[in-house]
Structures are given as C-alpha cells and as structure tokens.
mmCIF file of C-alpha atoms in Angstrom:
data_model
loop_
_atom_site.group_PDB
_atom_site.id
_atom_site.type_symbol
_atom_site.label_atom_id
_atom_site.label_comp_id
_atom_site.label_asym_id
_atom_site.label_seq_id
_atom_site.Cartn_x
_atom_site.Cartn_y
_atom_site.Cartn_z
ATOM 1 C CA MET A 1 71.474 41.975 -113.378
ATOM 2 C CA LYS A 2 70.875 44.779 -110.834
ATOM 3 C CA LYS A 3 73.845 46.902 -110.015
ATOM 4 C CA LYS A 4 74.769 46.908 -106.395
ATOM 5 C CA HIS A 5 74.667 50.265 -104.774
ATOM 6 C CA HIS A 6 77.535 51.107 -102.422
ATOM 7 C CA HIS A 7 76.320 53.281 -99.665
ATOM 8 C CA THR A 8 78.900 55.746 -98.501
ATOM 9 C CA LYS A 9 79.172 56.228 -94.805
ATOM 10 C CA LYS A 10 77.540 59.462 -93.674
ATOM 11 C CA VAL A 11 79.932 61.750 -91.786
ATOM 12 C CA SER A 12 78.318 63.340 -88.734
ATOM 13 C CA SER A 13 77.928 67.100 -88.614
ATOM 14 C CA THR A 14 80.165 67.095 -85.492
ATOM 15 C CA LYS A 15 83.045 65.597 -87.443
ATOM 16 C CA LYS A 16 82.336 67.834 -90.449
ATOM 17 C CA TRP A 17 82.616 71.047 -88.349
ATOM 18 C CA SER A 18 85.560 69.643 -86.403
ATOM 19 C CA ALA A 19 87.313 68.936 -89.735
ATOM 20 C CA LYS A 20 86.668 72.533 -90.997
ATOM 21 C CA LEU A 21 87.722 74.188 -87.685
ATOM 22 C CA HIS A 22 90.818 72.031 -87.502
ATOM 23 C CA LEU A 23 91.845 73.009 -90.917
ATOM 24 C CA TRP A 24 90.953 76.661 -90.758
ATOM 25 C CA PHE A 25 92.683 77.341 -87.403
ATOM 26 C CA GLY A 26 95.629 75.243 -88.344
ATOM 27 C CA LEU A 27 96.346 77.215 -91.532
ATOM 28 C CA SER A 28 95.808 80.600 -89.796
ATOM 29 C CA VAL A 29 97.891 80.125 -86.704
ATOM 30 C CA GLY A 30 100.060 77.035 -87.532
ATOM 31 C CA ILE A 31 103.281 79.045 -87.879
ATOM 32 C CA ILE A 32 102.825 80.709 -84.507
ATOM 33 C CA ILE A 33 101.974 77.276 -82.889
ATOM 34 C CA PHE A 34 105.278 75.976 -84.371
ATOM 35 C CA ILE A 35 107.398 78.792 -83.016
ATOM 36 C CA VAL A 36 105.736 78.811 -79.549
ATOM 37 C CA SER A 37 105.972 75.017 -79.264
ATOM 38 C CA LEU A 38 109.610 74.855 -80.434
ATOM 39 C CA SER A 39 110.745 77.759 -78.028
ATOM 40 C CA GLY A 40 108.874 76.212 -75.027
ATOM 41 C CA THR A 41 110.275 72.746 -75.855
ATOM 42 C CA LEU A 42 113.927 74.069 -76.041
ATOM 43 C CA TYR A 43 113.364 75.952 -72.697
ATOM 44 C CA VAL A 44 112.370 72.880 -70.700
ATOM 45 C CA PHE A 45 115.847 71.899 -69.687
ATOM 46 C CA LYS A 46 117.131 75.509 -69.086
ATOM 47 C CA ASP A 47 118.089 74.813 -65.479
ATOM 48 C CA GLU A 48 119.997 71.624 -66.198
ATOM 49 C CA VAL A 49 121.944 73.251 -69.086
ATOM 50 C CA GLN A 50 122.757 76.482 -67.325
ATOM 51 C CA ASN A 51 123.776 74.733 -64.098
ATOM 52 C CA SER A 52 126.242 72.662 -66.043
ATOM 53 C CA LEU A 53 127.681 75.581 -68.072
ATOM 54 C CA ARG A 54 127.844 77.852 -64.902
ATOM 55 C CA LYS A 55 129.220 75.261 -62.543
ATOM 56 C CA GLU A 56 132.363 77.240 -61.658
ATOM 57 C CA ALA A 57 130.356 80.329 -60.927
ATOM 58 C CA ILE A 58 127.675 78.551 -58.898
ATOM 59 C CA TYR A 59 129.956 76.636 -56.572
ATOM 60 C CA VAL A 60 132.724 77.806 -54.186
ATOM 61 C CA LYS A 61 135.619 75.811 -52.715
ATOM 62 C CA ASN A 62 134.824 73.492 -49.849
ATOM 63 C CA GLU A 63 137.477 74.987 -47.582
ATOM 64 C CA GLU A 64 135.964 78.535 -48.048
ATOM 65 C CA ALA A 65 132.459 77.292 -46.961
ATOM 66 C CA ASN A 66 133.505 77.053 -43.387
ATOM 67 C CA GLN A 67 134.051 80.808 -43.112
ATOM 68 C CA LYS A 68 131.467 83.402 -42.161
ATOM 69 C CA PRO A 69 129.843 85.134 -45.192
ATOM 70 C CA LEU A 70 130.464 88.739 -45.737
ATOM 71 C CA PRO A 71 127.671 91.180 -45.147
ATOM 72 C CA ILE A 72 125.256 91.448 -48.011
ATOM 73 C CA SER A 73 125.626 95.325 -48.054
ATOM 74 C CA LEU A 74 129.420 94.863 -48.498
ATOM 75 C CA LEU A 75 128.993 92.385 -51.328
ATOM 76 C CA ARG A 76 126.471 94.709 -53.027
ATOM 77 C CA GLU A 77 128.886 97.651 -52.697
ATOM 78 C CA LYS A 78 131.760 95.611 -54.202
ATOM 79 C CA ILE A 79 129.616 94.608 -57.214
ATOM 80 C CA THR A 80 128.384 98.151 -57.661
ATOM 81 C CA LEU A 81 131.913 99.547 -57.699
ATOM 82 C CA GLU A 82 133.405 96.905 -59.964
ATOM 83 C CA LEU A 83 130.625 96.723 -62.611
ATOM 84 C CA ASN A 84 129.761 100.351 -62.449
ATOM 85 C CA GLU A 85 126.301 99.911 -63.976
ATOM 86 C CA LYS A 86 123.824 102.572 -64.678
ATOM 87 C CA TYR A 87 121.110 100.876 -62.633
ATOM 88 C CA PRO A 88 121.168 99.699 -58.968
ATOM 89 C CA LEU A 89 120.981 96.099 -58.011
ATOM 90 C CA SER A 90 117.450 94.735 -57.722
ATOM 91 C CA SER A 91 117.745 91.645 -55.543
ATOM 92 C CA VAL A 92 119.985 88.922 -54.131
ATOM 93 C CA GLU A 93 119.318 85.187 -53.961
ATOM 94 C CA VAL A 94 121.010 83.541 -50.992
ATOM 95 C CA PRO A 95 121.271 79.710 -51.073
ATOM 96 C CA LEU A 96 121.086 77.676 -47.964
ATOM 97 C CA ASP A 97 123.766 75.435 -49.426
ATOM 98 C CA LYS A 98 127.057 76.929 -48.032
ATOM 99 C CA ASN A 99 128.929 75.641 -51.059
ATOM 100 C CA LYS A 100 127.056 77.874 -53.435
ATOM 101 C CA SER A 101 127.584 81.516 -54.432
ATOM 102 C CA TYR A 102 125.198 84.371 -53.976
ATOM 103 C CA ARG A 103 123.344 85.622 -56.936
ATOM 104 C CA PHE A 104 122.815 89.332 -57.346
ATOM 105 C CA LEU A 105 120.419 90.607 -60.031
ATOM 106 C CA TYR A 106 120.324 93.787 -62.099
ATOM 107 C CA TYR A 107 116.879 94.221 -63.614
ATOM 108 C CA GLU A 108 115.289 97.330 -64.931
ATOM 109 C CA LYS A 109 112.277 97.557 -67.316
ATOM 110 C CA SER A 110 110.855 100.383 -69.376
ATOM 111 C CA LYS A 111 107.102 100.847 -70.146
ATOM 112 C CA LYS A 112 108.179 102.267 -73.543
ATOM 113 C CA GLY A 113 109.288 100.246 -76.585
ATOM 114 C CA TRP A 114 107.410 97.901 -78.847
ATOM 115 C CA ASN A 115 109.731 94.936 -78.422
ATOM 116 C CA TYR A 116 111.516 92.918 -75.812
ATOM 117 C CA PHE A 117 114.993 94.472 -76.446
ATOM 118 C CA GLU A 118 113.607 98.019 -76.024
ATOM 119 C CA GLN A 119 111.566 97.154 -72.943
ATOM 120 C CA VAL A 120 114.215 95.460 -70.890
ATOM 121 C CA LYS A 121 116.983 98.013 -70.031
ATOM 122 C CA ILE A 122 119.138 95.616 -68.089
ATOM 123 C CA ASN A 123 118.937 91.998 -66.959
ATOM 124 C CA LYS A 124 122.270 90.829 -65.486
ATOM 125 C CA GLN A 125 123.088 88.031 -63.044
ATOM 126 C CA VAL A 126 126.207 88.301 -60.912
ATOM 127 C CA TYR A 127 127.637 85.297 -59.104
ATOM 128 C CA ILE A 128 129.798 86.277 -56.088
ATOM 129 C CA ASN A 129 131.711 84.253 -53.524
ATOM 130 C CA PRO A 130 130.079 85.264 -50.176
ATOM 131 C CA TYR A 131 133.243 84.434 -48.191
ATOM 132 C CA THR A 132 135.865 86.228 -50.264
ATOM 133 C CA GLY A 133 133.768 88.866 -52.264
ATOM 134 C CA GLN A 134 135.334 87.480 -55.521
ATOM 135 C CA ILE A 135 132.979 87.888 -58.544
ATOM 136 C CA LEU A 136 132.863 84.378 -59.960
ATOM 137 C CA GLY A 137 130.717 85.222 -63.064
ATOM 138 C CA VAL A 138 128.628 87.939 -64.812
ATOM 139 C CA TYR A 139 125.958 86.802 -67.248
ATOM 140 C CA ASN A 140 123.958 89.260 -69.428
ATOM 141 C CA GLU A 141 120.664 87.426 -69.111
ATOM 142 C CA LYS A 142 118.997 89.966 -71.592
ATOM 143 C CA TYR A 143 120.716 88.273 -74.467
ATOM 144 C CA ASP A 144 120.901 84.735 -73.038
ATOM 145 C CA PHE A 145 119.743 82.007 -75.291
ATOM 146 C CA PHE A 146 117.095 80.705 -72.834
ATOM 147 C CA THR A 147 115.828 84.216 -71.840
ATOM 148 C CA ILE A 148 115.305 85.028 -75.456
ATOM 149 C CA LEU A 149 113.468 81.632 -75.937
ATOM 150 C CA LYS A 150 111.217 82.491 -72.904
ATOM 151 C CA TYR A 151 110.049 85.840 -74.487
ATOM 152 C CA ILE A 152 109.677 84.229 -77.938
ATOM 153 C CA HIS A 153 107.400 81.775 -76.212
ATOM 154 C CA TRP A 154 105.580 84.588 -74.372
ATOM 155 C CA SER A 155 105.127 87.302 -76.883
ATOM 156 C CA LEU A 156 107.230 86.481 -80.066
ATOM 157 C CA LEU A 157 109.771 89.056 -78.678
ATOM 158 C CA LEU A 158 107.171 91.859 -79.009
ATOM 159 C CA LYS A 159 106.013 94.152 -76.156
ATOM 160 C CA SER A 160 105.309 91.963 -73.146
ATOM 161 C CA GLU A 161 101.817 93.466 -72.664
ATOM 162 C CA TRP A 162 100.996 92.133 -76.196
ATOM 163 C CA GLY A 163 101.754 88.545 -75.160
ATOM 164 C CA PRO A 164 98.189 87.721 -74.201
ATOM 165 C CA TYR A 165 97.064 88.601 -77.813
ATOM 166 C CA VAL A 166 99.993 87.594 -80.152
ATOM 167 C CA VAL A 167 100.471 84.176 -78.379
ATOM 168 C CA GLY A 168 97.386 83.893 -76.154
ATOM 169 C CA ILE A 169 94.811 83.919 -79.041
ATOM 170 C CA PRO A 170 96.564 81.307 -81.091
ATOM 171 C CA THR A 171 96.875 79.206 -78.006
ATOM 172 C CA VAL A 172 93.129 79.365 -77.504
ATOM 173 C CA LEU A 173 92.670 78.371 -81.103
ATOM 174 C CA PHE A 174 95.198 75.520 -80.614
ATOM 175 C CA ILE A 175 93.078 74.194 -77.700
ATOM 176 C CA ILE A 176 90.082 74.039 -80.059
ATOM 177 C CA MET A 177 92.377 72.277 -82.698
ATOM 178 C CA LEU A 178 93.417 69.728 -80.118
ATOM 179 C CA ILE A 179 89.685 68.990 -79.124
ATOM 180 C CA THR A 180 88.610 68.748 -82.758
ATOM 181 C CA GLY A 181 91.634 66.621 -83.468
ATOM 182 C CA ILE A 182 90.609 64.114 -80.842
ATOM 183 C CA ILE A 183 87.058 64.133 -82.334
ATOM 184 C CA LEU A 184 88.350 63.413 -85.778
ATOM 185 C CA TRP A 185 90.688 60.709 -84.517
ATOM 186 C CA TRP A 186 88.035 58.937 -82.495
ATOM 187 C CA PRO A 187 86.508 56.111 -84.556
ATOM 188 C CA LYS A 188 82.941 54.737 -84.239
ATOM 189 C CA ASN A 189 83.798 51.134 -83.372
ATOM 190 C CA LYS A 190 86.361 49.396 -81.089
ATOM 191 C CA LYS A 191 87.967 47.450 -83.959
ATOM 192 C CA ALA A 192 88.929 50.512 -85.869
ATOM 193 C CA ARG A 193 90.040 52.153 -82.705
ATOM 194 C CA LYS A 194 92.793 49.568 -82.067
ATOM 195 C CA GLY A 195 94.528 50.370 -85.344
ATOM 196 C CA ARG A 196 94.850 54.051 -84.478
ATOM 197 C CA PHE A 197 96.953 53.692 -81.390
ATOM 198 C CA SER A 198 100.146 52.545 -83.253
ATOM 199 C CA PHE A 199 101.753 52.629 -86.611
ATOM 200 C CA HIS A 200 101.189 49.873 -89.159
ATOM 201 C CA TRP A 201 103.938 50.643 -91.754
ATOM 202 C CA LYS A 202 104.781 47.181 -92.870
ATOM 203 C CA ASN A 203 103.129 47.435 -96.285
ATOM 204 C CA VAL A 204 103.047 51.296 -96.369
ATOM 205 C CA LYS A 205 105.455 52.824 -98.833
ATOM 206 C CA THR A 206 104.127 56.289 -99.460
ATOM 207 C CA TRP A 207 105.467 59.216 -97.466
ATOM 208 C CA LYS A 208 101.971 60.699 -97.439
ATOM 209 C CA ARG A 209 100.419 57.845 -95.547
ATOM 210 C CA LYS A 210 103.352 57.760 -93.036
ATOM 211 C CA ASN A 211 102.974 61.559 -92.601
ATOM 212 C CA TYR A 212 99.197 61.140 -92.039
ATOM 213 C CA ASP A 213 99.861 58.409 -89.415
ATOM 214 C CA LEU A 214 102.523 60.570 -87.679
ATOM 215 C CA HIS A 215 99.967 63.432 -87.311
ATOM 216 C CA ASN A 216 97.203 61.270 -86.097
ATOM 217 C CA VAL A 217 98.954 58.764 -83.744
ATOM 218 C CA LEU A 218 101.531 60.995 -82.220
ATOM 219 C CA GLY A 219 98.966 63.910 -82.052
ATOM 220 C CA PHE A 220 96.601 61.804 -80.159
ATOM 221 C CA TYR A 221 99.252 60.726 -77.474
ATOM 222 C CA ALA A 222 100.426 64.345 -77.093
ATOM 223 C CA SER A 223 97.037 66.003 -77.185
ATOM 224 C CA PHE A 224 96.186 65.508 -73.375
ATOM 225 C CA ILE A 225 99.500 66.917 -72.273
ATOM 226 C CA ALA A 226 99.295 69.624 -74.914
ATOM 227 C CA LEU A 227 95.871 70.625 -73.495
ATOM 228 C CA LEU A 228 97.428 70.957 -70.084
ATOM 229 C CA LEU A 229 100.342 73.011 -71.461
ATOM 230 C CA SER A 230 97.931 75.260 -73.377
ATOM 231 C CA VAL A 231 95.556 75.862 -70.397
ATOM 232 C CA THR A 232 98.463 76.455 -67.894
ATOM 233 C CA GLY A 233 99.885 78.934 -70.633
ATOM 234 C CA ILE A 234 96.674 81.013 -71.026
ATOM 235 C CA TYR A 235 96.457 81.040 -67.157
ATOM 236 C CA PHE A 236 99.303 83.543 -67.253
ATOM 237 C CA ALA A 237 97.638 85.508 -70.104
ATOM 238 C CA TYR A 238 93.979 85.969 -69.267
ATOM 239 C CA PRO A 239 92.569 86.914 -65.893
ATOM 240 C CA TYR A 240 89.260 85.269 -66.580
ATOM 241 C CA VAL A 241 91.076 81.865 -66.883
ATOM 242 C CA LYS A 242 92.845 82.412 -63.544
ATOM 243 C CA ASN A 243 89.535 83.500 -61.926
ATOM 244 C CA THR A 244 87.890 80.268 -63.208
ATOM 245 C CA PHE A 245 90.655 78.238 -61.582
ATOM 246 C CA ASN A 246 90.340 80.204 -58.360
ATOM 247 C CA PHE A 247 86.632 79.646 -58.160
ATOM 248 C CA ALA A 248 86.867 75.917 -58.974
ATOM 249 C CA LEU A 249 89.727 75.481 -56.283
ATOM 250 C CA SER A 250 88.657 77.799 -53.508
ATOM 251 C CA GLY A 251 85.148 79.089 -54.253
ATOM 252 C CA THR A 252 86.053 82.713 -54.983
ATOM 253 C CA PHE A 253 87.109 84.332 -58.214
ATOM 254 C CA ASP A 254 89.858 86.504 -56.715
ATOM 255 C CA LEU A 255 92.927 85.457 -54.795
ATOM 256 C CA PRO A 256 93.376 87.087 -51.352
ATOM 257 C CA LYS A 257 95.002 90.469 -51.898
ATOM 258 C CA GLU A 258 98.525 90.739 -50.352
ATOM 259 C CA LYS A 259 98.215 93.474 -47.777
ATOM 260 C CA GLU A 260 101.457 95.539 -47.713
ATOM 261 C CA ILE A 261 102.511 96.198 -44.177
ATOM 262 C CA LYS A 262 104.040 99.520 -43.489
ATOM 263 C CA SER A 263 107.213 99.450 -41.426
ATOM 264 C CA PRO A 264 106.350 100.712 -37.943
ATOM 265 C CA ASP A 265 109.871 101.736 -37.005
ATOM 266 C CA SER A 266 110.069 104.368 -39.628
ATOM 267 C CA LEU A 267 111.548 106.928 -37.123
ATOM 268 C CA MET A 268 114.789 104.762 -36.959
ATOM 269 C CA ALA A 269 117.789 105.567 -39.223
ATOM 270 C CA LYS A 270 117.786 103.135 -42.180
ATOM 271 C CA SER A 271 120.638 100.741 -42.090
ATOM 272 C CA ASP A 272 122.154 98.339 -44.696
ATOM 273 C CA ALA A 273 122.518 95.778 -41.914
ATOM 274 C CA VAL A 274 118.712 95.108 -42.226
ATOM 275 C CA PHE A 275 119.517 92.698 -45.068
ATOM 276 C CA ASP A 276 121.709 90.593 -43.004
ATOM 277 C CA LEU A 277 119.264 90.671 -40.107
ATOM 278 C CA ALA A 278 116.608 89.528 -42.407
ATOM 279 C CA ALA A 279 118.732 86.843 -43.906
ATOM 280 C CA ALA A 280 119.725 85.493 -40.529
ATOM 281 C CA GLN A 281 116.110 85.297 -39.383
ATOM 282 C CA THR A 282 115.054 83.623 -42.677
ATOM 283 C CA GLN A 283 117.732 80.958 -42.276
ATOM 284 C CA GLN A 284 116.480 80.159 -38.830
ATOM 285 C CA LEU A 285 112.825 80.008 -39.729
ATOM 286 C CA TYR A 286 113.159 78.119 -42.909
ATOM 287 C CA ALA A 287 116.320 76.045 -42.480
ATOM 288 C CA GLY A 288 115.161 73.254 -44.684
ATOM 289 C CA SER A 289 114.592 75.488 -47.798
ATOM 290 C CA SER A 290 116.641 75.829 -50.971
ATOM 291 C CA SER A 291 117.207 79.495 -51.153
ATOM 292 C CA PHE A 292 115.549 82.873 -50.510
ATOM 293 C CA ARG A 293 115.354 86.227 -52.454
ATOM 294 C CA ILE A 294 115.685 89.662 -50.868
ATOM 295 C CA SER A 295 114.662 92.828 -52.580
ATOM 296 C CA LEU A 296 117.567 95.373 -52.496
ATOM 297 C CA ASN A 297 116.125 98.361 -54.410
ATOM 298 C CA GLY A 298 113.014 98.805 -52.272
ATOM 299 C CA LYS A 299 110.713 98.634 -55.212
ATOM 300 C CA ASN A 300 108.089 96.124 -56.460
ATOM 301 C CA LYS A 301 107.603 94.738 -60.033
ATOM 302 C CA ARG A 302 105.653 97.849 -61.013
ATOM 303 C CA GLY A 303 108.423 100.169 -59.733
ATOM 304 C CA LYS A 304 106.521 101.463 -56.654
ATOM 305 C CA GLU A 305 108.319 101.893 -53.452
ATOM 306 C CA LEU A 306 107.884 99.051 -50.863
ATOM 307 C CA LYS A 307 106.638 99.954 -47.426
ATOM 308 C CA SER A 308 108.390 96.991 -45.924
ATOM 309 C CA LEU A 309 111.097 94.402 -46.811
ATOM 310 C CA PRO A 310 109.665 91.220 -48.502
ATOM 311 C CA VAL A 311 111.727 87.963 -48.594
ATOM 312 C CA THR A 312 110.584 85.046 -50.830
ATOM 313 C CA ILE A 313 111.676 81.574 -49.688
ATOM 314 C CA TYR A 314 111.883 78.731 -52.161
ATOM 315 C CA GLY A 315 111.340 75.276 -50.821
ATOM 316 C CA GLN A 316 113.032 73.285 -53.573
ATOM 317 C CA GLU A 317 115.776 74.212 -56.060
ATOM 318 C CA GLY A 318 114.545 74.799 -59.554
ATOM 319 C CA ARG A 319 110.849 75.003 -58.485
ATOM 320 C CA PHE A 320 108.560 77.920 -57.584
ATOM 321 C CA SER A 321 105.586 75.926 -56.400
ATOM 322 C CA GLU A 322 106.507 75.824 -52.686
ATOM 323 C CA ARG A 323 106.986 79.428 -51.803
ATOM 324 C CA ASN A 324 106.983 81.040 -48.328
ATOM 325 C CA LEU A 325 106.897 84.780 -47.645
ATOM 326 C CA LEU A 326 108.338 86.772 -44.754
ATOM 327 C CA THR A 327 107.944 90.487 -44.417
ATOM 328 C CA PHE A 328 110.443 92.457 -42.370
ATOM 329 C CA ASP A 329 110.436 96.003 -41.161
ATOM 330 C CA LYS A 330 112.829 97.804 -43.533
ATOM 331 C CA TYR A 331 114.316 99.913 -40.813
ATOM 332 C CA SER A 332 114.781 97.573 -37.782
ATOM 333 C CA GLY A 333 114.617 94.198 -39.521
ATOM 334 C CA LYS A 334 111.865 92.850 -37.210
ATOM 335 C CA VAL A 335 109.488 90.207 -38.588
ATOM 336 C CA LEU A 336 106.223 91.791 -39.466
ATOM 337 C CA ALA A 337 104.483 88.724 -41.135
ATOM 338 C CA ASN A 338 105.204 85.085 -41.822
ATOM 339 C CA ILE A 339 103.115 83.355 -44.456
ATOM 340 C CA PRO A 340 104.214 79.725 -44.934
ATOM 341 C CA HIS A 341 103.218 77.839 -47.960
ATOM 342 C CA HIS A 342 100.987 75.291 -46.070
ATOM 343 C CA ASN A 343 98.831 78.186 -44.879
ATOM 344 C CA LEU A 344 97.874 79.286 -48.355
ATOM 345 C CA ASN A 345 94.434 78.185 -49.729
ATOM 346 C CA THR A 346 94.233 75.800 -52.698
ATOM 347 C CA ALA A 347 93.961 78.538 -55.337
ATOM 348 C CA GLU A 348 96.936 80.403 -53.915
ATOM 349 C CA LYS A 349 99.026 77.125 -53.911
ATOM 350 C CA TYR A 350 98.077 76.501 -57.530
ATOM 351 C CA ALA A 351 98.949 80.049 -58.572
ATOM 352 C CA ASN A 352 102.496 79.374 -57.218
ATOM 353 C CA ALA A 353 102.595 76.012 -58.969
ATOM 354 C CA ASN A 354 101.231 76.918 -62.308
ATOM 355 C CA TYR A 355 104.782 77.739 -63.753
ATOM 356 C CA ASP A 356 106.231 74.501 -62.625
ATOM 357 C CA ILE A 357 103.360 72.640 -64.098
ATOM 358 C CA HIS A 358 103.654 74.486 -67.371
ATOM 359 C CA THR A 359 107.376 73.748 -67.638
ATOM 360 C CA GLY A 360 107.111 70.189 -66.318
ATOM 361 C CA SER A 361 109.453 70.784 -63.262
ATOM 362 C CA TYR A 362 106.618 70.213 -60.921
ATOM 363 C CA PHE A 363 106.879 66.423 -61.782
ATOM 364 C CA GLY A 364 110.715 66.327 -61.498
ATOM 365 C CA LEU A 365 113.117 65.130 -64.249
ATOM 366 C CA PHE A 366 110.708 62.454 -65.481
ATOM 367 C CA GLY A 367 108.056 65.222 -65.970
ATOM 368 C CA LYS A 368 110.488 67.457 -67.846
ATOM 369 C CA ILE A 369 111.356 64.525 -70.256
ATOM 370 C CA ILE A 370 107.719 63.818 -70.848
ATOM 371 C CA TRP A 371 106.974 67.553 -71.445
ATOM 372 C CA PHE A 372 109.927 67.789 -73.747
ATOM 373 C CA LEU A 373 108.722 64.855 -75.939
ATOM 374 C CA ALA A 374 105.256 66.259 -75.948
ATOM 375 C CA GLY A 375 106.604 69.611 -76.967
ATOM 376 C CA LEU A 376 108.516 68.048 -79.868
ATOM 377 C CA ILE A 377 105.266 66.439 -81.100
ATOM 378 C CA CYS A 378 103.382 69.709 -80.804
ATOM 379 C CA THR A 379 106.139 71.318 -82.804
ATOM 380 C CA SER A 380 105.727 68.720 -85.578
ATOM 381 C CA LEU A 381 101.893 68.899 -85.725
ATOM 382 C CA PRO A 382 101.654 72.178 -87.823
ATOM 383 C CA VAL A 383 104.290 70.633 -90.144
ATOM 384 C CA THR A 384 102.620 67.327 -90.695
ATOM 385 C CA GLY A 385 99.171 68.875 -90.694
ATOM 386 C CA PHE A 386 100.248 71.331 -93.535
ATOM 387 C CA LEU A 387 101.733 68.498 -95.462
ATOM 388 C CA ILE A 388 98.406 66.514 -95.259
ATOM 389 C CA TRP A 389 96.481 69.568 -96.510
ATOM 390 C CA TRP A 390 99.134 70.277 -99.248
ATOM 391 C CA GLY A 391 98.982 66.774 -100.487
ATOM 392 C CA LYS A 392 95.128 66.811 -100.691
ATOM 393 C CA ARG A 393 95.286 70.110 -102.489
ATOM 394 C CA LYS A 394 97.695 68.837 -105.068
ATOM 395 C CA LYS A 395 95.497 65.722 -105.595
ATOM 396 C CA GLN A 396 92.324 67.858 -106.064
ATOM 397 C CA GLY A 397 94.235 70.094 -108.456
ATOM 398 C CA LYS A 398 95.009 67.094 -110.644
ATOM 399 C CA LYS A 399 91.444 65.970 -110.970
ATOM 400 C CA ILE A 400 90.233 69.315 -112.311
#
C-alpha cells in the first residue's frame, strides 16, 4: 500500500514576516506598551473622578451666585497674600456657570532637569469663591495621581522633550504590531473567519488555548480603536505626522501661524482692571460657552512676554475641541482680534480636537467607556502575547 502524503499548508511570506515583526517588536517594547496603555486607560475618567472629589471646591452656594463677582485683580491679590508662593499666578479660568468657583493656576516650568519632578517647579490649582473671595480648595497638581499618570503616559516621567522618543518610538512599533496582528488574525476563507470573532471554550480546558484566544479575539476587536489612539498619540510627538494630517485636511503642510498683535495703546498706564474688562466682553461675545481662560502673568508657554492679552474660550465643559480665541489690548482692554472656532480651517479644527479624540471625550461618555475598554485590552495584549511566546518556548525546549 502507498503511504498517503499529507501536504502541509504553505504559509505566505507576508504572514511569515508579519509573525516575526509582531514577535520581535512585542518582546522589545512590550513592557513600555503595557505601562503607556495602563496609564492612558486610567486617565480616561480623570474629569469625572476629580469633579466628584472636588465638588465642594467647584461649586458655590446658590444664594451667593446672585451677587456681583469680585474683580479678578482683587481675587488674585488675595490668593497671592494667603498662599505666599514663590512664583506668580499664571492664569485664571472663569466659568460662565454662576454657581461655579474660579480656578487660578500656578504653573512654572524649568528647562533643566532630566525628569518630570525636576522640570515642573510648581503646578497648583486654586479654587476661589468669586463672590466672597474665600479659597475653597488648593490642589497640588504636580503630585496629583492623574497628572502623574499623564506624564507617565507622555514620557515615562522623564524629561518632557524626551517623550517623542521614549514613548513615541514604541508607539510607532505598536502600530506595526497592530497591523501585523490583523494580518496574522485574518484567515484565508470565510468559514475559518467566523470562528475567530468569538470564544469557543465549551470543550477547551487548557489555559494556554484560552490565553491564545484572548490575545487574538480581543486584540482584533480593539485593534482599530488602538490604531486611532496610537496615531492621535504620535500626532503630538512628531511634526511630520501633524504635517501629514494638515496636508490631507487642508492642502498645506503647516497650520496658519498665529500672528501676535502688539497692543496699540502701549502709552496708557497698565491697569489690573484690564482682566475684568476682557472678562466682561468675553461673556458678552461668547455667552453660550462653558468657560474661558485669561493669562495673568503676561507670558506664553515658552516664557516669552506677550505683546497682547489672549483669552481662550472653551465651548463645552471637559472638551478642548471647540475653542475660540479673543485678543485684547493689554493696556486698554480693547478687542484686537476675534477668531471663532467656525472660522478655522479643517486642519486647525482637527488640531484642537486631537486631544479629545485621543482621550475619547470627543465622543462623550459613551466614547470614554469604549476608549477605556479598548485601553484595558491594549494593556492586556503584551501580557497575553508574552505568555503565548513563553508557552511555545517551553514546548520547544522540551522537544530538544
């Protein structure tokens, strides 16, 4: 009798290389992907948790809300005297909801230092009752759980300028892993494909098989959101990614540069009342907004002196995508420029929305829940993937 020859199915070169890249990159950056995914997942519900824990500091009594707010300059002076901090107040966020307190921010950053704690000199949030001047709460954001999570997610608590490398490069490799994972998951025929959309554990007793299914099935469902999370993450890190988005959305690689307008009334004596003049006009022009932020120290993010007074207006609470910008003369308080959100081009609108898309807040509470679940799966992938590799390694070791 002739022996039957069982022909083994040939694996395509695409799948072979996909398997190698998936394994090599997974072993090399798996621990970083685990840390970045976990910190990002825990950060998703930051606003909801903080708003609940800080409820007494955020809201004022209803009977007090009918009064006229005290001048911003007076509130600033009161905080400065009471807290006696080394650094000046950076900004104030004024809510349009009269039942909410004002939020003053101390923020100062150093160019020196190799880690987050050395770079950030101060980051404090002060909640104050705008009607009575009572300080309702002081929070040291530098050591806040969610702030630390954010900087772990961005740069593993290393120098912020290193973020594009210590986290950005592993994220690029993770994108390749997600693509190769989809290639490896995708079967040749429809019949085999149906069995890969769900778990079939009725007769499965070994943990290895269950772990393998967890990696494949959950990985497939989360991979598309994970790709979106990864791309929106490296958008912050690499200019060429942002430039690609700009070109795709608006036909040019660079966003329109913000022209800083010099205050024409520079001969006038500078008055602290300018903040209240700016606040009053902002409330009139954008009455339907959530809040607005006024710079108090006269400096931009790079520490350079501002030639005018910028005010950023947020359309919805907990979101940064709908942003309007007003520019005031820093001496007289006259409106020098008004750039509403709807006047921005598509690339500019996306630039404002990228953070909200990355965190899921752009899609509301439902989006945050989906992002949280996808983040949990992304956190599990390096673990289940390592266990698959370790199981095969042990099996091969026994055969030798």
